[in-house]
CSV table of C-alpha atoms and ligand atoms in Angstrom, one decimal:
chain,number,residue,atom,x,y,z
Z,29,MET,CA,22.5,-51.6,14.3
Z,30,LYS,CA,23.6,-54.1,11.4
Z,31,VAL,CA,26.8,-52.5,10.0
Z,32,ARG,CA,24.5,-51.2,5.7
Z,33,THR,CA,21.1,-50.0,8.5
Z,34,LEU,CA,25.3,-47.9,9.8
Z,35,LEU,CA,26.1,-47.1,6.8
Z,36,LYS,CA,22.7,-46.0,5.2
Z,37,PHE,CA,22.1,-43.7,8.2
Z,38,VAL,CA,25.3,-42.7,7.3
Z,39,LEU,CA,24.8,-41.5,4.4
Z,40,ALA,CA,21.4,-39.9,4.2
Z,41,ALA,CA,22.5,-37.7,7.0
Z,42,GLY,CA,25.7,-36.2,4.9
Z,43,ALA,CA,23.0,-36.1,2.3
Z,44,LEU,CA,21.2,-34.2,4.7
Z,45,SER,CA,24.0,-31.8,6.5
Z,46,VAL,CA,25.4,-31.4,2.7
Z,47,ALA,CA,21.4,-29.7,1.8
Z,48,THR,CA,21.2,-27.7,4.7
Z,49,LEU,CA,24.8,-26.2,3.9
Z,50,GLY,CA,23.4,-25.7,-0.3
Z,51,ALA,CA,20.7,-24.2,1.2
Z,52,ALA,CA,22.6,-21.5,4.0
Z,53,GLU,CA,25.4,-21.1,1.6
Z,54,SER,CA,23.0,-19.6,-1.0
Z,55,TYR,CA,20.7,-17.7,0.9
Z,56,LYS,CA,22.1,-13.9,2.5
Z,57,THR,CA,22.2,-12.7,6.0
Z,58,GLU,CA,20.5,-10.4,5.3
Z,59,TYR,CA,16.9,-9.2,3.6
Z,60,ARG,CA,16.0,-6.5,2.7
Z,61,MET,CA,12.8,-5.0,2.8
Z,62,SER,CA,11.9,-1.2,1.6
Z,63,LEU,CA,9.0,0.8,2.9
Z,64,VAL,CA,7.8,4.2,2.3
Z,65,LEU,CA,6.5,4.1,6.5
Z,66,GLY,CA,7.7,3.0,9.7
Z,67,PRO,CA,6.6,0.6,12.2
Z,68,ALA,CA,4.8,3.7,13.4
Z,69,PHE,CA,2.4,3.5,11.3
Z,70,PRO,CA,0.2,0.5,10.3
Z,71,TRP,CA,2.4,1.1,6.9
Z,72,GLY,CA,5.5,-0.1,8.8
Z,73,LYS,CA,3.9,-2.3,11.8
Z,74,GLY,CA,2.4,-5.1,8.8
Z,75,GLY,CA,6.3,-5.5,7.1
Z,76,GLN,CA,7.3,-5.2,11.0
Z,77,ILE,CA,4.5,-8.4,11.7
Z,78,TRP,CA,6.0,-10.1,8.6
Z,79,ALA,CA,9.7,-9.7,9.3
Z,80,GLU,CA,9.2,-10.9,12.7
Z,81,LEU,CA,6.7,-14.9,12.1
Z,82,VAL,CA,9.5,-14.7,9.1
Z,83,LYS,CA,13.0,-14.8,12.2
Z,84,GLU,CA,10.8,-16.8,14.2
Z,85,ARG,CA,9.2,-19.9,11.7
Z,86,THR,CA,12.3,-19.9,9.7
Z,87,GLN,CA,14.2,-20.1,12.3
Z,88,GLY,CA,16.4,-17.6,12.1
Z,89,ARG,CA,17.5,-18.4,8.1
Z,90,ILE,CA,15.7,-15.5,6.8
Z,91,ASN,CA,16.6,-12.4,8.5
Z,92,ILE,CA,14.8,-9.2,7.3
Z,93,LYS,CA,16.0,-6.1,7.9
Z,94,LEU,CA,13.5,-2.8,7.4
Z,95,TYR,CA,14.2,0.1,5.2
Z,96,PRO,CA,12.0,2.5,6.5
Z,97,GLY,CA,11.3,6.1,4.1
Z,98,VAL,CA,12.6,3.9,1.0
Z,99,SER,CA,15.5,4.9,1.6
Z,100,LEU,CA,17.5,2.3,-0.4
Z,101,ILE,CA,16.4,4.6,-3.1
Z,102,GLN,CA,17.4,7.8,-1.9
Z,103,GLY,CA,13.5,8.4,-0.4
Z,104,ASP,CA,12.1,8.0,-3.9
Z,105,GLN,CA,9.3,6.2,-3.7
Z,106,THR,CA,7.5,6.4,-7.5
Z,107,ARG,CA,11.1,4.4,-8.5
Z,108,GLU,CA,10.2,1.1,-5.6
Z,109,PHE,CA,8.9,-1.3,-8.4
Z,110,SER,CA,11.7,-0.6,-10.8
Z,111,ALA,CA,14.5,-1.1,-8.1
Z,112,LEU,CA,12.6,-4.2,-6.6
Z,113,ARG,CA,12.7,-6.0,-10.0
Z,114,GLN,CA,16.3,-5.3,-10.4
Z,115,GLY,CA,17.3,-6.8,-6.8
Z,116,VAL,CA,18.1,-3.1,-5.4
Z,117,ILE,CA,15.1,-3.9,-2.5
Z,118,ASP,CA,14.5,-7.9,-2.0
Z,119,MET,CA,11.3,-7.5,-0.6
Z,120,ALA,CA,8.8,-4.9,0.1
Z,121,VAL,CA,5.6,-4.4,1.5
Z,122,GLY,CA,3.9,-1.3,-1.2
Z,123,SER,CA,1.2,1.4,-2.1
Z,124,THR,CA,-0.2,0.8,-5.4
Z,125,ILE,CA,0.0,4.3,-6.1
Z,126,ASN,CA,3.9,4.8,-5.8
Z,127,TRP,CA,4.0,1.2,-8.1
Z,128,SER,CA,1.2,2.5,-11.0
Z,129,PRO,CA,4.6,4.6,-13.5
Z,130,GLN,CA,5.4,0.9,-14.3
Z,131,VAL,CA,2.1,-1.5,-13.2
Z,132,LYS,CA,-0.6,0.8,-14.7
Z,133,GLN,CA,-3.4,-1.8,-13.8
Z,134,LEU,CA,-2.6,-0.2,-10.2
Z,135,ASN,CA,-4.4,2.7,-10.7
Z,136,LEU,CA,-7.4,1.1,-10.5
Z,137,PHE,CA,-7.8,2.0,-6.7
Z,138,SER,CA,-7.0,5.0,-7.1
Z,139,MET,CA,-9.6,5.6,-9.5
Z,140,PRO,CA,-12.0,8.5,-8.2
Z,141,PHE,CA,-15.1,7.0,-6.3
Z,142,LEU,CA,-14.4,4.0,-7.6
Z,143,MET,CA,-14.6,1.8,-4.0
Z,144,PRO,CA,-17.7,3.0,-2.0
Z,145,ASP,CA,-16.9,1.4,0.8
Z,146,TYR,CA,-14.3,-1.3,2.9
Z,147,ALA,CA,-16.4,-4.4,1.7
Z,148,ALA,CA,-15.7,-2.7,-2.2
Z,149,ILE,CA,-11.9,-2.6,-1.5
Z,150,ASP,CA,-12.7,-6.5,0.3
Z,151,ALA,CA,-14.3,-7.8,-3.1
Z,152,LEU,CA,-11.7,-6.7,-5.3
Z,153,THR,CA,-8.3,-7.7,-3.0
Z,154,GLN,CA,-9.8,-10.6,-2.1
Z,155,GLY,CA,-11.5,-11.2,-5.7
Z,156,PRO,CA,-10.8,-12.2,-8.7
Z,157,VAL,CA,-9.8,-9.1,-9.7
Z,158,GLY,CA,-6.9,-9.2,-7.1
Z,159,LYS,CA,-6.3,-12.7,-8.9
Z,160,GLN,CA,-5.8,-11.0,-12.0
Z,161,ILE,CA,-3.4,-8.4,-10.6
Z,162,PHE,CA,-1.4,-10.5,-8.9
Z,163,THR,CA,-0.6,-12.4,-12.3
Z,164,THR,CA,0.4,-8.7,-13.7
Z,165,LEU,CA,2.7,-8.4,-10.8
Z,166,ASP,CA,4.1,-11.6,-11.7
Z,167,LYS,CA,4.6,-11.0,-15.4
Z,168,ALA,CA,6.0,-7.8,-14.4
Z,169,GLY,CA,9.0,-9.6,-12.3
Z,170,VAL,CA,8.3,-9.4,-8.9
Z,171,VAL,CA,6.6,-12.0,-6.3
Z,172,PRO,CA,3.5,-10.8,-5.2
Z,173,LEU,CA,2.3,-12.6,-1.3
Z,174,ALA,CA,-0.5,-10.8,0.2
Z,175,TRP,CA,-2.6,-7.5,-0.2
Z,176,GLY,CA,-2.4,-5.2,3.1
Z,177,GLU,CA,-4.1,-1.7,3.4
Z,178,ASN,CA,-2.5,2.0,3.2
Z,179,GLY,CA,-6.8,3.2,3.6
Z,180,TYR,CA,-9.1,5.9,2.7
Z,181,ARG,CA,-7.5,8.7,1.5
Z,182,GLU,CA,-8.9,12.1,3.2
Z,183,LEU,CA,-8.9,15.8,2.3
Z,184,SER,CA,-6.9,18.1,4.9
Z,185,ASN,CA,-5.6,21.7,3.8
Z,186,SER,CA,-4.1,24.3,5.6
Z,187,LYS,CA,-6.9,27.2,4.5
Z,188,ARG,CA,-10.9,26.4,5.0
Z,189,ALA,CA,-12.9,23.8,5.2
Z,190,VAL,CA,-14.0,21.9,2.2
Z,191,ARG,CA,-17.4,20.6,1.2
Z,192,THR,CA,-18.0,22.0,-2.4
Z,193,PRO,CA,-15.0,21.9,-5.4
Z,194,ALA,CA,-15.5,25.0,-5.5
Z,195,ASP,CA,-13.8,24.9,-1.9
Z,196,LEU,CA,-11.1,23.6,-3.8
Z,197,LYS,CA,-10.1,26.4,-5.9
Z,198,GLY,CA,-6.9,27.2,-6.9
Z,199,MET,CA,-5.6,25.0,-3.8
Z,200,LYS,CA,-1.6,23.7,-4.0
Z,201,ILE,CA,-2.4,20.1,-2.8
Z,202,ARG,CA,0.4,17.8,-3.1
Z,203,VAL,CA,-0.3,14.5,-4.7
Z,204,VAL,CA,1.5,10.9,-4.7
Z,205,GLY,CA,2.9,10.0,-8.5
Z,206,SER,CA,1.0,8.8,-11.1
Z,207,PRO,CA,-0.5,11.6,-13.3
Z,208,LEU,CA,-4.4,9.7,-12.4
Z,209,PHE,CA,-4.1,12.1,-9.1
Z,210,LEU,CA,-3.1,15.3,-10.9
Z,211,ASP,CA,-5.8,14.6,-13.6
Z,212,THR,CA,-7.7,14.5,-10.5
Z,213,PHE,CA,-7.0,17.9,-8.5
Z,214,THR,CA,-7.2,19.9,-12.1
Z,215,ALA,CA,-10.4,18.3,-12.6
Z,216,LEU,CA,-11.6,19.9,-9.0
Z,217,GLY,CA,-10.3,23.4,-9.6
Z,218,ALA,CA,-7.4,23.2,-7.3
Z,219,ASN,CA,-3.5,23.0,-8.3
Z,220,PRO,CA,-2.2,19.8,-8.1
Z,221,THR,CA,1.8,19.5,-7.4
Z,222,GLN,CA,3.2,15.6,-7.3
Z,223,MET,CA,6.2,15.6,-5.0
Z,224,SER,CA,6.8,12.5,-2.7
Z,225,TRP,CA,6.5,12.4,1.1
Z,226,ALA,CA,9.6,12.6,2.1
Z,227,ASP,CA,9.3,17.0,0.2
Z,228,ALA,CA,6.0,17.1,1.0
Z,229,GLN,CA,6.9,17.5,4.5
Z,230,PRO,CA,8.2,20.0,4.8
Z,231,ALA,CA,6.5,21.9,2.2
Z,232,PHE,CA,4.0,21.7,4.3
Z,233,ALA,CA,5.0,23.1,7.0
Z,234,SER,CA,6.6,26.3,5.2
Z,235,GLY,CA,3.2,26.8,3.5
Z,236,ALA,CA,4.8,25.7,-0.3
Z,237,VAL,CA,1.3,24.2,-0.3
Z,238,ASP,CA,-2.4,23.8,1.6
Z,239,GLY,CA,-3.5,20.5,1.6
Z,240,GLN,CA,-2.8,16.9,0.8
Z,241,GLU,CA,-4.6,13.7,1.2
Z,242,ASN,CA,-3.9,10.7,3.0
Z,243,PRO,CA,-5.5,7.9,5.0
Z,244,LEU,CA,-6.1,9.2,8.5
Z,245,SER,CA,-3.5,6.6,11.0
Z,246,ILE,CA,-1.3,9.3,9.0
Z,247,PHE,CA,-2.2,12.6,9.5
Z,248,THR,CA,-2.4,11.4,13.5
Z,249,ALA,CA,1.3,9.6,13.0
Z,250,ALA,CA,2.7,11.9,11.1
Z,251,LYS,CA,1.5,14.9,13.0
Z,252,LEU,CA,-0.1,16.6,10.2
Z,253,HIS,CA,-2.0,19.2,12.7
Z,254,ASN,CA,1.5,21.0,13.8
Z,255,VAL,CA,2.3,21.5,10.1
Z,256,SER,CA,-0.9,23.5,9.6
Z,257,GLN,CA,-3.2,21.3,8.6
Z,258,LYS,CA,-6.5,21.9,10.5
Z,259,HIS,CA,-9.1,21.2,8.0
Z,260,VAL,CA,-10.1,17.6,6.9
Z,261,THR,CA,-12.4,16.3,5.2
Z,262,MET,CA,-13.6,13.0,4.3
Z,263,TRP,CA,-15.3,11.8,1.0
Z,264,GLY,CA,-13.4,8.4,1.1
Z,265,TYR,CA,-12.8,9.2,-3.2
Z,266,VAL,CA,-10.0,6.7,-3.0
Z,267,ALA,CA,-7.7,3.4,-0.9
Z,268,ASP,CA,-4.4,2.7,-1.9
Z,269,PRO,CA,-4.3,-1.3,-1.0
Z,270,LEU,CA,-0.7,-2.1,0.1
Z,271,ILE,CA,1.1,-5.1,-1.3
Z,272,PHE,CA,3.2,-7.8,-0.1
Z,273,VAL,CA,6.0,-8.6,-2.6
Z,274,VAL,CA,9.2,-10.5,-3.1
Z,275,ASN,CA,12.0,-9.8,-5.5
Z,276,LYS,CA,12.2,-12.9,-8.2
Z,277,ASP,CA,15.3,-14.6,-7.4
Z,278,ILE,CA,15.6,-14.0,-3.9
Z,279,TRP,CA,12.5,-16.1,-3.7
Z,280,ALA,CA,13.8,-19.0,-6.1
Z,281,SER,CA,17.1,-18.7,-3.5
Z,282,TRP,CA,14.6,-20.2,-0.9
Z,283,THR,CA,13.6,-23.6,-0.9
Z,284,PRO,CA,10.1,-24.4,-1.0
Z,285,ALA,CA,9.3,-25.2,2.5
Z,286,ASP,CA,11.2,-21.4,3.5
Z,287,GLN,CA,8.2,-20.2,0.1
Z,288,ALA,CA,5.6,-21.1,2.0
Z,289,ILE,CA,6.5,-20.1,5.2
Z,290,VAL,CA,7.3,-16.3,3.7
Z,291,ARG,CA,3.8,-16.2,1.8
Z,292,GLN,CA,1.7,-17.8,4.8
Z,293,ALA,CA,3.4,-15.2,7.0
Z,294,ALA,CA,2.5,-12.4,4.5
Z,295,LEU,CA,-1.0,-13.7,4.5
Z,296,ASP,CA,-0.8,-13.2,8.2
Z,297,ALA,CA,0.4,-10.0,8.7
Z,298,GLY,CA,-1.5,-8.4,6.0
Z,299,LYS,CA,-4.2,-9.9,8.2
Z,300,GLN,CA,-3.8,-7.9,11.2
Z,301,GLU,CA,-2.2,-4.5,8.7
Z,302,ILE,CA,-5.2,-4.3,7.5
Z,303,ALA,CA,-7.4,-4.2,10.6
Z,304,LEU,CA,-4.5,-1.2,12.5
Z,305,ALA,CA,-5.8,0.8,9.0
Z,306,ARG,CA,-8.7,0.0,9.9
Z,307,LYS,CA,-8.9,1.0,13.5
Z,308,GLY,CA,-11.4,4.2,14.7
Z,309,LEU,CA,-12.9,4.3,11.4
Z,310,VAL,CA,-14.6,0.8,11.1
Z,311,GLU,CA,-16.1,1.0,14.6
Z,312,ALA,CA,-19.9,2.7,15.0
Z,313,ASP,CA,-18.7,6.1,16.6
Z,314,GLN,CA,-14.9,6.6,14.6
Z,315,PRO,CA,-12.5,7.7,17.8
Z,316,LEU,CA,-9.6,8.7,15.3
Z,317,LEU,CA,-11.9,11.3,13.7
Z,318,LYS,CA,-13.0,12.5,17.1
Z,319,GLU,CA,-9.3,12.1,18.2
Z,320,ILE,CA,-8.4,14.4,15.4
Z,321,ALA,CA,-10.9,17.2,16.3
Z,322,ALA,CA,-9.5,16.5,19.3
Z,323,LEU,CA,-6.2,18.1,18.1
Z,324,GLY,CA,-8.6,21.4,16.2
Z,325,VAL,CA,-8.3,20.3,12.8
Z,326,THR,CA,-12.6,20.9,12.1
Z,327,VAL,CA,-13.6,17.5,10.0
Z,328,THR,CA,-16.6,17.7,7.3
Z,329,GLN,CA,-19.1,15.3,6.7
Z,330,LEU,CA,-20.4,14.8,3.4
Z,331,ASN,CA,-23.4,14.7,3.0
Z,332,ALA,CA,-25.1,12.1,-0.2
Z,333,ALA,CA,-25.6,15.1,-2.7
Z,334,GLU,CA,-22.1,17.0,-1.3
Z,335,ARG,CA,-19.9,14.4,-1.6
Z,336,ASP,CA,-22.2,14.3,-5.4
Z,337,ALA,CA,-20.5,17.3,-6.8
Z,338,PHE,CA,-16.9,15.2,-6.0
Z,339,VAL,CA,-18.1,12.4,-8.0
Z,340,LYS,CA,-19.3,14.4,-11.1
Z,341,ALA,CA,-16.1,16.4,-11.2
Z,342,THR,CA,-14.6,13.5,-11.6
Z,343,ARG,CA,-16.5,11.5,-13.7
Z,344,PRO,CA,-14.9,12.2,-16.9
Z,345,VAL,CA,-11.1,11.8,-15.1
Z,346,TYR,CA,-12.5,8.0,-14.1
Z,347,ASP,CA,-13.8,8.1,-17.8
Z,348,LYS,CA,-10.2,8.6,-19.0
Z,349,TRP,CA,-8.8,6.1,-17.2
Z,350,LYS,CA,-10.8,3.1,-17.7
Z,351,ASN,CA,-8.5,2.7,-20.9
Z,352,THR,CA,-5.4,3.2,-19.5
Z,353,VAL,CA,-5.9,0.5,-17.4
Z,354,GLY,CA,-7.6,-1.6,-19.0
Z,355,VAL,CA,-11.6,-0.7,-19.7
Z,356,ASP,CA,-11.7,-4.8,-18.9
Z,357,LEU,CA,-10.8,-4.8,-15.7
Z,358,VAL,CA,-12.8,-1.6,-14.7
Z,359,LYS,CA,-15.3,-3.7,-15.6
Z,360,ALA,CA,-14.5,-6.6,-13.5
Z,361,ALA,CA,-14.3,-4.2,-10.6
Z,362,GLU,CA,-17.6,-2.5,-11.4
Z,363,ALA,CA,-18.9,-5.5,-10.9
Z,364,SER,CA,-17.3,-7.3,-8.4
Z,365,ILE,CA,-18.4,-4.4,-6.3
Z,366,ALA,CA,-21.8,-4.4,-7.5
Z,367,ALA,CA,-22.2,-7.9,-6.6
Z,368,ARG,CA,-20.1,-7.4,-2.8
Z,369,LYS,CA,-21.3,-8.5,0.6
Z,370,LYS,CA,-21.9,-5.2,2.5
L,411,LIG,O1,3.5,9.2,-0.7
L,411,LIG,C1,2.5,9.1,0.2
L,411,LIG,O2,1.1,9.6,0.3
L,411,LIG,C2,1.8,8.1,0.8
L,411,LIG,C3,2.6,7.8,2.3
L,411,LIG,O3,0.9,7.6,1.1
L,411,LIG,C4,2.5,7.2,0.4
L,411,LIG,O4,3.8,6.1,0.0
L,411,LIG,C5,1.3,6.1,-1.2
């Protein structure tokens, strides 16, 4: 090697090690991922897959620890978005419901009976509406990367099989943190009460509340039949997507190459998570329903007319919330759903 070439080589190697060192210095030894539910649920599993893919593909440069039970914010899931923005949380897989108090457009997915089937969810998240929501989230101060899914929120209770809104009359139903849910259950004649998931489970066990709504993957993994939830009604009124996000400062501290890895890992994990969330429900014989019935739970399927009674009763709530969510966004969502491939 000529002296000049050798010199160039030494300088280049030096520059490279300085760059690596610089990156290593600004990287944290551990990043904190917030989740409501842990890896026993599709939701937490999705977070775990994301963390593992990132670790593997960055050769350990980005090391993520899971904090299920939203433990970084003492279980108060409706504070998750603010904590993300402030950097109390580095990254999260979060439900649109829990972030909707801060980002009103996310209430879109909680509008009763907006999305009739899985194709409708996909038409929103994978289409122009999903893009628009990511722009909104970006403006609100986080970096959105991928969609996941909690799922269709079916109704359960300890009292009776629910087939009509009248069956819900006076029933005390635990709901999540957006006021939209209070409106929906009030319109149905029930007595909704807002509480965190952490507080909800003891409330079912003690009988302080009669019922709740959550995806069936949560019903089985949390064993809700053991806390008096003996009746399930399949009404498919609302489904909450999950969103994979990173805090803005954390994102900016990573090299473009690592950002690309984290983004792709979120997309890959999101896809796998959605498949897990739909497992047992998208097959023709819906094995998850049989599994739940085998636990001694009545599973009530509504016919079109029965379901329509719930749609009608909640239509004023839909109309009221259109304005809060944004009339144009709701119109775009309705158009995407009408044009969906079934
Ligand atoms: O609290 C709930 O019901 C849950 C677990 O589904 C959410 O975090 C939205």
